[in-house]
Short mmCIF file of C-alpha atoms in Angstrom, two decimals:
data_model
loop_
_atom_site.label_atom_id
_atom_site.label_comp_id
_atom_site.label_asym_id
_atom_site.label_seq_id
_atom_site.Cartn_x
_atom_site.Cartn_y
_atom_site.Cartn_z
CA UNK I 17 0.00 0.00 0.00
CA UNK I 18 1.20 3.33 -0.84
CA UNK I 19 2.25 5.49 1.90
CA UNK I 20 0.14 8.48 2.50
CA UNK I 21 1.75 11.77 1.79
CA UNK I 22 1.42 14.17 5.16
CA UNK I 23 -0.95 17.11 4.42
CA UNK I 24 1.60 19.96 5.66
CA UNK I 25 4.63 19.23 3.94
CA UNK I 26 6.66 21.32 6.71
CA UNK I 27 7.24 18.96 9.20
CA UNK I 28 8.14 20.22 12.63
CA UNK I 29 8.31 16.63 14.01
CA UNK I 30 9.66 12.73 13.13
CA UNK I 31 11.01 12.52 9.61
CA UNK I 32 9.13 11.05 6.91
CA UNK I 33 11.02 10.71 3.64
CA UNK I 34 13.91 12.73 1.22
CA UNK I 35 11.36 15.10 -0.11
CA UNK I 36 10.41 16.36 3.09
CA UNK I 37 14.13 17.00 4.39
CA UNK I 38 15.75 20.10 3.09
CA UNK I 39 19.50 19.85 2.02
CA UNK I 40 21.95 18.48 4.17
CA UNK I 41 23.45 16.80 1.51
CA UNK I 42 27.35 17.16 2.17
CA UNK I 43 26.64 16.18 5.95
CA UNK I 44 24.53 13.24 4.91
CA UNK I 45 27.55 12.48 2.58
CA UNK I 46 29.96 12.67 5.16
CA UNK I 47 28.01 10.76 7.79
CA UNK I 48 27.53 7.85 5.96
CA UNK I 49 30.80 7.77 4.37
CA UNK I 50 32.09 7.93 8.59
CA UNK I 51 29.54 4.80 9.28
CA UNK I 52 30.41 2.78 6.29
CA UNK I 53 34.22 3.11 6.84
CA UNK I 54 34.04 1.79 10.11
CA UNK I 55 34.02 5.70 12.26
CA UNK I 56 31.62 5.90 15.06
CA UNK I 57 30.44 9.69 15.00
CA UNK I 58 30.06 13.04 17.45
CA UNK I 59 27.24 15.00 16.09
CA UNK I 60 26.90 18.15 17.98
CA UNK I 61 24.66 21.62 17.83
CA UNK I 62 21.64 23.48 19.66
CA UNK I 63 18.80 21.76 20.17
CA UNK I 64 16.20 21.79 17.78
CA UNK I 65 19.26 22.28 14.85
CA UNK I 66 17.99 19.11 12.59
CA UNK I 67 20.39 16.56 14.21
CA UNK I 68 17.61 14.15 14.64
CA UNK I 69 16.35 14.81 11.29
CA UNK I 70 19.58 14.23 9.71
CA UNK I 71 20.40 11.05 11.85
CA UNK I 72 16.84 9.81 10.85
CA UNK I 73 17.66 10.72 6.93
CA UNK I 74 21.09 8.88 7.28
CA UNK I 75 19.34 5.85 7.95
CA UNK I 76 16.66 6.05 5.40
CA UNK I 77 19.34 6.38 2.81
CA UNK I 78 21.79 3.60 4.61
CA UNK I 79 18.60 0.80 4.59
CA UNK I 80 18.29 1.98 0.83
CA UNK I 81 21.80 0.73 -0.61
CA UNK I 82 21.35 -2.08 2.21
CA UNK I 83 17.93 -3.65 3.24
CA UNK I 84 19.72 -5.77 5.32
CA UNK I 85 21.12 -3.08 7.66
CA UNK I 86 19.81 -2.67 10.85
CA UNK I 87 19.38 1.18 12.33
CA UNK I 88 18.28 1.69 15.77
CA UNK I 89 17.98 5.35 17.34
CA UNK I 90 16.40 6.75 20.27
CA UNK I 91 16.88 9.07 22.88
CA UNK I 92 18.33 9.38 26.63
CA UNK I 93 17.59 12.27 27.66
CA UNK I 94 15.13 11.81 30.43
CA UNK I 95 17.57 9.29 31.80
CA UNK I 96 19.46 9.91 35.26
CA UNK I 97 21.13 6.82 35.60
CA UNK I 98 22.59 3.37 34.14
CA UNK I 99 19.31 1.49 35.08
CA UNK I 100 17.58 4.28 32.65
CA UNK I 101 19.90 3.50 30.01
CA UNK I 102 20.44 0.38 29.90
CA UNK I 103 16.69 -0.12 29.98
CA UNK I 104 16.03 2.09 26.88
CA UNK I 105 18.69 0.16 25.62
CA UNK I 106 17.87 -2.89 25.99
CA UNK I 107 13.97 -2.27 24.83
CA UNK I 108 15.41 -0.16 21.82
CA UNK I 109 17.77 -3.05 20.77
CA UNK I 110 15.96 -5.92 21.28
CA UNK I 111 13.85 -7.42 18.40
CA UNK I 112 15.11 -5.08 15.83
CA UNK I 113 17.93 -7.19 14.86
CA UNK I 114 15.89 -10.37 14.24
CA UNK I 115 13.22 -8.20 12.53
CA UNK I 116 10.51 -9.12 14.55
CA UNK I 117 9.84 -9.29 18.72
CA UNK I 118 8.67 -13.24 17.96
CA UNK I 119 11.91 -14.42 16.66
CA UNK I 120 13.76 -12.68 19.31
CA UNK I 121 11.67 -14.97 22.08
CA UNK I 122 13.47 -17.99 20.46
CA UNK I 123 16.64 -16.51 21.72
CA UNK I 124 15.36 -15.12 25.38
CA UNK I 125 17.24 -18.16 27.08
CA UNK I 126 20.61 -17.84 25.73
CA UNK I 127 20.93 -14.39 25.80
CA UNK I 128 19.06 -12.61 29.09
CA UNK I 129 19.77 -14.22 32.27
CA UNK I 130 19.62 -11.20 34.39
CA UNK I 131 16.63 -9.90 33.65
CA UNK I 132 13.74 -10.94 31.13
CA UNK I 133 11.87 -9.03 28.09
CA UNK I 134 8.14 -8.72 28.38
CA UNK I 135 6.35 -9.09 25.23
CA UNK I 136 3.15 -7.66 25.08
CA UNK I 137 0.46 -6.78 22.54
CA UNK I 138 -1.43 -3.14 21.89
CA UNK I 139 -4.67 -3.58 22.46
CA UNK I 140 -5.26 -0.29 19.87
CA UNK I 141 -3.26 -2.03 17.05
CA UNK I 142 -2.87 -5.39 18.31
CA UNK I 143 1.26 -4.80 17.53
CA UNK I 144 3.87 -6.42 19.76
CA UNK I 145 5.36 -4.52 22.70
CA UNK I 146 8.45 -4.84 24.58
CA UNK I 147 9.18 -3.64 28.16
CA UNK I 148 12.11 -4.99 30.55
CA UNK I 149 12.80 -4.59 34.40
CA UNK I 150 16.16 -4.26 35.34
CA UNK I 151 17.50 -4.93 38.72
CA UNK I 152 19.66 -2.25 40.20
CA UNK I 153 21.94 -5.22 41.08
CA UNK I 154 22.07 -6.66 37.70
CA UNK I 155 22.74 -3.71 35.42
CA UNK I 156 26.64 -3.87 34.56
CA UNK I 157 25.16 -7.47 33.70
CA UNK I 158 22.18 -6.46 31.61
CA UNK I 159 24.25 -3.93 29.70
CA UNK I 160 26.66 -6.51 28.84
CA UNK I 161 24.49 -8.70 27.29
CA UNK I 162 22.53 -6.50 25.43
CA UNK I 163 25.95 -5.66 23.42
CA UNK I 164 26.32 -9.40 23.23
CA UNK I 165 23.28 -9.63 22.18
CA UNK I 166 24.06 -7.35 18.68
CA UNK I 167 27.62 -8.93 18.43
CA UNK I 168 26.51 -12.05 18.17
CA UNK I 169 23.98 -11.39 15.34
CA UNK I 170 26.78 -10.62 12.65
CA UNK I 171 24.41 -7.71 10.71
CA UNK I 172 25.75 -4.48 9.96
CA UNK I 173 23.95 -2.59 12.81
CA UNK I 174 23.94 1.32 12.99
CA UNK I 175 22.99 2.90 16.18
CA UNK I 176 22.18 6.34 17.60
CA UNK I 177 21.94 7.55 20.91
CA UNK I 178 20.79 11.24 20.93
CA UNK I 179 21.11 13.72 24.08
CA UNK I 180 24.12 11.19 24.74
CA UNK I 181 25.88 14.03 27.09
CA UNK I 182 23.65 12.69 29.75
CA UNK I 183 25.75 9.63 30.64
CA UNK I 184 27.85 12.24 31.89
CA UNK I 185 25.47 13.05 34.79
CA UNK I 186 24.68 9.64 35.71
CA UNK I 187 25.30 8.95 39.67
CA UNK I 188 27.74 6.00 38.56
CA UNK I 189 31.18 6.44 38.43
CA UNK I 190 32.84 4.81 35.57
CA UNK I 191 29.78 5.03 33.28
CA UNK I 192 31.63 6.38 30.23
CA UNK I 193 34.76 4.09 30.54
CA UNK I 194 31.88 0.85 31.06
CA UNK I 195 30.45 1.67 27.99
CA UNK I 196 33.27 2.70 26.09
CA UNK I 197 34.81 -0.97 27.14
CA UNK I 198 32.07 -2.94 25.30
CA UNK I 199 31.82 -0.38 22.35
CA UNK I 200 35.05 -0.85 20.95
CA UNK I 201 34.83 -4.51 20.99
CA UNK I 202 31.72 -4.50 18.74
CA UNK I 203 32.70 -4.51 15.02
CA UNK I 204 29.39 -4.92 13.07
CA UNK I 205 28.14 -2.17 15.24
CA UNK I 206 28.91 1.68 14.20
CA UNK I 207 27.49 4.58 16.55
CA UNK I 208 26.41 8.32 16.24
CA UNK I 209 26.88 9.96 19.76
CA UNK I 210 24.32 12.91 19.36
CA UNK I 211 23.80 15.72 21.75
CA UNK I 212 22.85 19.27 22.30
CA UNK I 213 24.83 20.32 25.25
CA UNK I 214 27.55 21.64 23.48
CA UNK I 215 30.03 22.14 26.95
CA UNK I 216 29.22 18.34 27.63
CA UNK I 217 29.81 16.52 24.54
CA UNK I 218 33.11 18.88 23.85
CA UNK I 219 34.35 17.44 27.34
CA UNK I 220 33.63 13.30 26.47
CA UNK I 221 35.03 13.54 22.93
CA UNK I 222 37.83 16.11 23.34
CA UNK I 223 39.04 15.72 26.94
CA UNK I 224 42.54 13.75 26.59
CA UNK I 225 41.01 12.22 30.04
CA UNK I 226 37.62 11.07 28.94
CA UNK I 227 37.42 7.50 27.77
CA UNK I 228 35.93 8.44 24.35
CA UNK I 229 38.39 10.95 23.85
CA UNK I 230 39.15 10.36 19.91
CA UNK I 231 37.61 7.48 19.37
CA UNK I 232 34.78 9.26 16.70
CA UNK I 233 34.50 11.62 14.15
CA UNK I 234 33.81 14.74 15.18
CA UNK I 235 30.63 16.99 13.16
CA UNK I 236 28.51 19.93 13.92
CA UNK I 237 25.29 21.40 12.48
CA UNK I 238 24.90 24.69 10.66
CA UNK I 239 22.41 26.54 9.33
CA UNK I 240 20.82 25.14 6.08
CA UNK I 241 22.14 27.80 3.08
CA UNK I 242 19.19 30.18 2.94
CA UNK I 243 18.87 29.64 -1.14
CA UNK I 244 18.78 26.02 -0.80
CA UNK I 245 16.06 26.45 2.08
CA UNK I 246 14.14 29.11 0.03
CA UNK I 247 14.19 26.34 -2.94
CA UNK I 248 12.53 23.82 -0.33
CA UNK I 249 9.83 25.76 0.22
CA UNK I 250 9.26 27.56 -2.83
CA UNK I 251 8.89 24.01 -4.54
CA UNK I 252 6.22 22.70 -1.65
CA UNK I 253 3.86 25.77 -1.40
CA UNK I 254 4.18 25.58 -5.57
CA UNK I 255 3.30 22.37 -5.36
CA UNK I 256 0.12 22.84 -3.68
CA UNK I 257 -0.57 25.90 -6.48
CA UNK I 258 0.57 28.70 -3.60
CA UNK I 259 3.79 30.49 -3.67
CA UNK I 260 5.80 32.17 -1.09
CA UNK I 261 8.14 35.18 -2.37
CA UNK I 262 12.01 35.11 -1.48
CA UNK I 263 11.61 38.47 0.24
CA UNK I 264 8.82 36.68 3.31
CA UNK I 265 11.01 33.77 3.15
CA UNK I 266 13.73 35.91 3.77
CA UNK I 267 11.62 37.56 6.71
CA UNK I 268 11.63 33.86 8.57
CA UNK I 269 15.13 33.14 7.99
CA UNK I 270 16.71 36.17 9.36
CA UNK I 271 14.69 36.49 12.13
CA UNK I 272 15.71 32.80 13.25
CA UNK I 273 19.25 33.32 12.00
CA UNK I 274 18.18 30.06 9.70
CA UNK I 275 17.46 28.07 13.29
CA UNK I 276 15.84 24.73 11.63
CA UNK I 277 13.05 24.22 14.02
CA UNK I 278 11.64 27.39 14.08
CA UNK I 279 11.88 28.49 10.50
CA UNK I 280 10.02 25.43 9.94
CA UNK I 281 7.36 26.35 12.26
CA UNK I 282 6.95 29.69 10.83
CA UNK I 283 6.57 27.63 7.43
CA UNK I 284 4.11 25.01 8.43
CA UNK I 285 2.05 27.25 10.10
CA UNK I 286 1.78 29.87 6.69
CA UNK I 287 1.51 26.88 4.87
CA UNK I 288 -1.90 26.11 6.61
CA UNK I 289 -3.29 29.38 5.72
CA UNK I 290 -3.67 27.82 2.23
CA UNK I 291 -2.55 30.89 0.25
CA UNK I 292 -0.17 33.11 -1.26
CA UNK I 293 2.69 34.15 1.11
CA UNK I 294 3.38 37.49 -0.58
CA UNK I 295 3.05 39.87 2.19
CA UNK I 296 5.66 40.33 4.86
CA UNK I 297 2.95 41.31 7.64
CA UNK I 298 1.21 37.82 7.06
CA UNK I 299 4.76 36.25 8.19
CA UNK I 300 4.65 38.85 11.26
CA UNK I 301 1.09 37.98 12.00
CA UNK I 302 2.11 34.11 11.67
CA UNK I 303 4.64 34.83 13.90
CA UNK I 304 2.79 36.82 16.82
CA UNK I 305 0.19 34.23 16.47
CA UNK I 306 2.57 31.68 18.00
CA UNK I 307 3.74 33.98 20.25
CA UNK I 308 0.51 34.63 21.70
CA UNK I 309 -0.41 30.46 21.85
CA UNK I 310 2.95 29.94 23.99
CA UNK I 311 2.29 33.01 25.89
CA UNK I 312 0.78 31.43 28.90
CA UNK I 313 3.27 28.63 29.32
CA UNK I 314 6.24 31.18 29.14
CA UNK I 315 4.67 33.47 31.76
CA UNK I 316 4.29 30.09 34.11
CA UNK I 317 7.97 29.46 32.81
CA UNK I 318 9.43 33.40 34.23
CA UNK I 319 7.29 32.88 37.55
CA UNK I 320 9.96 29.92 38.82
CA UNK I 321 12.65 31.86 38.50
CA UNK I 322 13.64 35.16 40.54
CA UNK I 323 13.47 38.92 39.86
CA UNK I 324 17.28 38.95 39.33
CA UNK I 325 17.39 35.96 37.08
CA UNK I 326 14.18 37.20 34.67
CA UNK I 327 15.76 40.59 34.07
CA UNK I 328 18.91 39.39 32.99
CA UNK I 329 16.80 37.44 30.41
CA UNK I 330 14.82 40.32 29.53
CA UNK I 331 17.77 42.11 28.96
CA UNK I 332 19.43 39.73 26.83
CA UNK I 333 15.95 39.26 24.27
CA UNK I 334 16.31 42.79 23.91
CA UNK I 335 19.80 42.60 22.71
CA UNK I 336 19.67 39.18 21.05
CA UNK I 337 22.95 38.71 21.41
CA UNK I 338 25.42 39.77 24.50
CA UNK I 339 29.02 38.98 23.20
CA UNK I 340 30.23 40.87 26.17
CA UNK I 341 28.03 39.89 29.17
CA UNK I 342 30.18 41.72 32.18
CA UNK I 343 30.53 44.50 30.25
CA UNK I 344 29.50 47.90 31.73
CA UNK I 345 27.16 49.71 29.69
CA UNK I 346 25.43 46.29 28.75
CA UNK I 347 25.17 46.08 32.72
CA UNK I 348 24.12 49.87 33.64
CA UNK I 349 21.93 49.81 30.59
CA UNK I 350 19.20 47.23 32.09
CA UNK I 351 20.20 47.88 35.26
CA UNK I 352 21.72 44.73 36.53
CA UNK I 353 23.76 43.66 39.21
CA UNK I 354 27.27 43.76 39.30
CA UNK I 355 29.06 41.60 37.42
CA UNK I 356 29.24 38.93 39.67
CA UNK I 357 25.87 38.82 40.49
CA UNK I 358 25.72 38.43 36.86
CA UNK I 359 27.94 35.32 36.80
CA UNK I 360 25.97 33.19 39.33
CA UNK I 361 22.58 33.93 37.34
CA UNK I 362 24.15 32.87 34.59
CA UNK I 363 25.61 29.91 35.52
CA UNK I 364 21.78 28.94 36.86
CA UNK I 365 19.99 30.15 33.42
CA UNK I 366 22.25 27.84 31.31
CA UNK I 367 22.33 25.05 33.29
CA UNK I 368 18.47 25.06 32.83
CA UNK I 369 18.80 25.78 29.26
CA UNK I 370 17.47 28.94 29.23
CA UNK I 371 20.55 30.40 27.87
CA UNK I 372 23.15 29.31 25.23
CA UNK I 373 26.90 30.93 24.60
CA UNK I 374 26.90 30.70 20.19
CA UNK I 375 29.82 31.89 18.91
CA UNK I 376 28.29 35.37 18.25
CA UNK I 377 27.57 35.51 22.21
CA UNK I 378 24.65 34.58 24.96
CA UNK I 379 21.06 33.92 23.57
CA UNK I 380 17.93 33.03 24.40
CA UNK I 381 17.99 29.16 24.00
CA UNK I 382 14.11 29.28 22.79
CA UNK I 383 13.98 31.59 19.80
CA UNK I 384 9.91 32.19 20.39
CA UNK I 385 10.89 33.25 23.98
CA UNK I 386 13.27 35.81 23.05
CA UNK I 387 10.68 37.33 21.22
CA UNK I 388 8.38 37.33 23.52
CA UNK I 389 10.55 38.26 26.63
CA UNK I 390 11.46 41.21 23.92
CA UNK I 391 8.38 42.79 23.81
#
């Protein structure tokens, strides 16, 4: 059966095929040339940057050239320890590399013995679940035998672990070096370590006393080339008999400095007004409209946090960008705190992600919140 084509071709969510991804095209190159020549990879940048996308596109085109290869991904970051982990893991992992959750039962026995997959069905869609319980006792044990588990099966197996800085958190010592151990031991098994923490990931892969230090290919995410997005979207609203002119487009892209997510929500959410995009003020009213919809949860967001610590955002979605933070008139302008006080907020506001350092200077993390927190 043919697979049903999504009604807003912007997707702001999942990944559905090549002609709903927008370029990417020398760092899909380069990723899969990594994989295929036996590199595990570092994929770092912002959250909400694509890297999922792009991991998720990899993969397509990898399981085109070979239907035989096996690509797991999934996420960590609401983990806080090695019993998370090794739980999503396990339930990520197992199943996939037989194809199906029923010919994986056949080889419960030989592989599990500390702890047991539980198959269930959904009663919705009648499809075949997998859960496991790990016992804290038992986890170094579990996470050994799920990596047995895919070095035994002999398929090329390509996994990704995304928000992978967390393992640097976890309560257990040694958590990086345990992993790292089994990892290197697994050759029909190539990994992309992907994260958003920039500080984090920097200090795994490129600390001379990290265990992973140099053992992947480093890559980060830029900004899509604003022609080749323009293109993208120019051909989908066409598509669907609407156009959009350069100069709107244009409009999006600057204001989000090309920021994937959000120019894609701008996009999807013009695209549902089913009409030309010709007018900059429909891209502003597109925008506010968004603004006004998130409104409430950002106010609930500011009213956690102190006096002190919401001015110093305020006064940073005013500037947009604060390459000198300490500096004086930045300071007497908004009238902060001295620069200490300065330091501590800060530290607090981007350990919650709140706040980023780019190479241009301090940001808002969340581009809608600057906006709003601007006005």
């Amino acid at each position: 059966m043919k697979k049903q084509q999504p009604y807003n071709p912007f997707l702001i969510a999942g990944y559905y095929s090549p002609e709903y991804f927008c370029d990417r095209e020398a760092e899909t190159t380069k990723m899969i040339s990594a994989l295929e020549n036996e590199r595990n990879i570092s994929l770092m940048s912002p959250r909400r940057f694509g890297k999922t996308g792009l991991i998720k596109h990899v993969f397509y085109k990898i399981q085109e050239k070979d239907k035989n290869a096996v690509c797991i991904y999934f996420d960590i970051f609401s983990t806080r320890n090695l019993n998370d982990f090794v739980k999503i893991f396990a339930e990520s992992v197992l199943g996939k590399v037989e194809g199906s959750l029923e010919n994986m039962i056949k080889k419960l026995a030989s592989f599990f013995k500390s702890f047991r997959p539980v198959i269930s069905y959904n009663t919705m869609t009648g499809q075949p679940e997998l859960s496991v319980k790990i016992e804290p006792e038992t986890v170094t044990q579990s996470l050994q035998e799920v990596f047995e588990y895919l070095k035994q099966s002999n398929k090329r197996c390509y996994i990704a672990i995304d928000e992978f800085q967390q393992v640097a958190e976890y309560p257990e010592k040694g958590t990086e070096a345990l992993l790292r151990s089994y990892i290197q031991f697994l050759p029909n098994v190539k990994f992309v370590f992907s994260g958003s923490r920039q500080h984090l990931m920097s200090e795994i892969f490129l600390s001379a006393k990290r265990p992973f230090y140099q053992s992947t290919q480093i890559m980060t995410l830029h900004a899509v080339e604003k022609d080749m997005y323009f293109q993208f979207a120019k051909t989908h609203f066409q598509k669907n008999k609407f156009t959009i002119t350069e100069e709107c487009f244009e409009t999006i892209y600057s204001q989000f400095e090309g920021h994937t997510w959000y120019v894609q929500v701008v996009l999807n959410r013009l695209f549902e007004y089913r009409k030309n995009i010709t007018e900059i003020d429909i891209v502003y009213y597109a925008i506010q409209e968004l603004l006004e919809e998130n409104s409430y949860s950002y106010q609930e967001l500011l009213n956690a946090y102190s006096t002190v610590q919401v001015n110093l955002l305020r006064a940073i979605a005013k500037e947009k960008v604060v390459a000198q933070i300490n500096a004086g008139d930045f300071i007497s302008k908004y009238g902060l705190k001295n620069a200490s006080s300065i330091n501590r907020v800060l530290k607090k506001l981007a350990d919650n992600e709140l706040i980023y350092k780019s190479e241009k200077g301090y940001m808002i993390y969340d581009r809608f919140l600057g906006l709003w927190l601007g006005k």
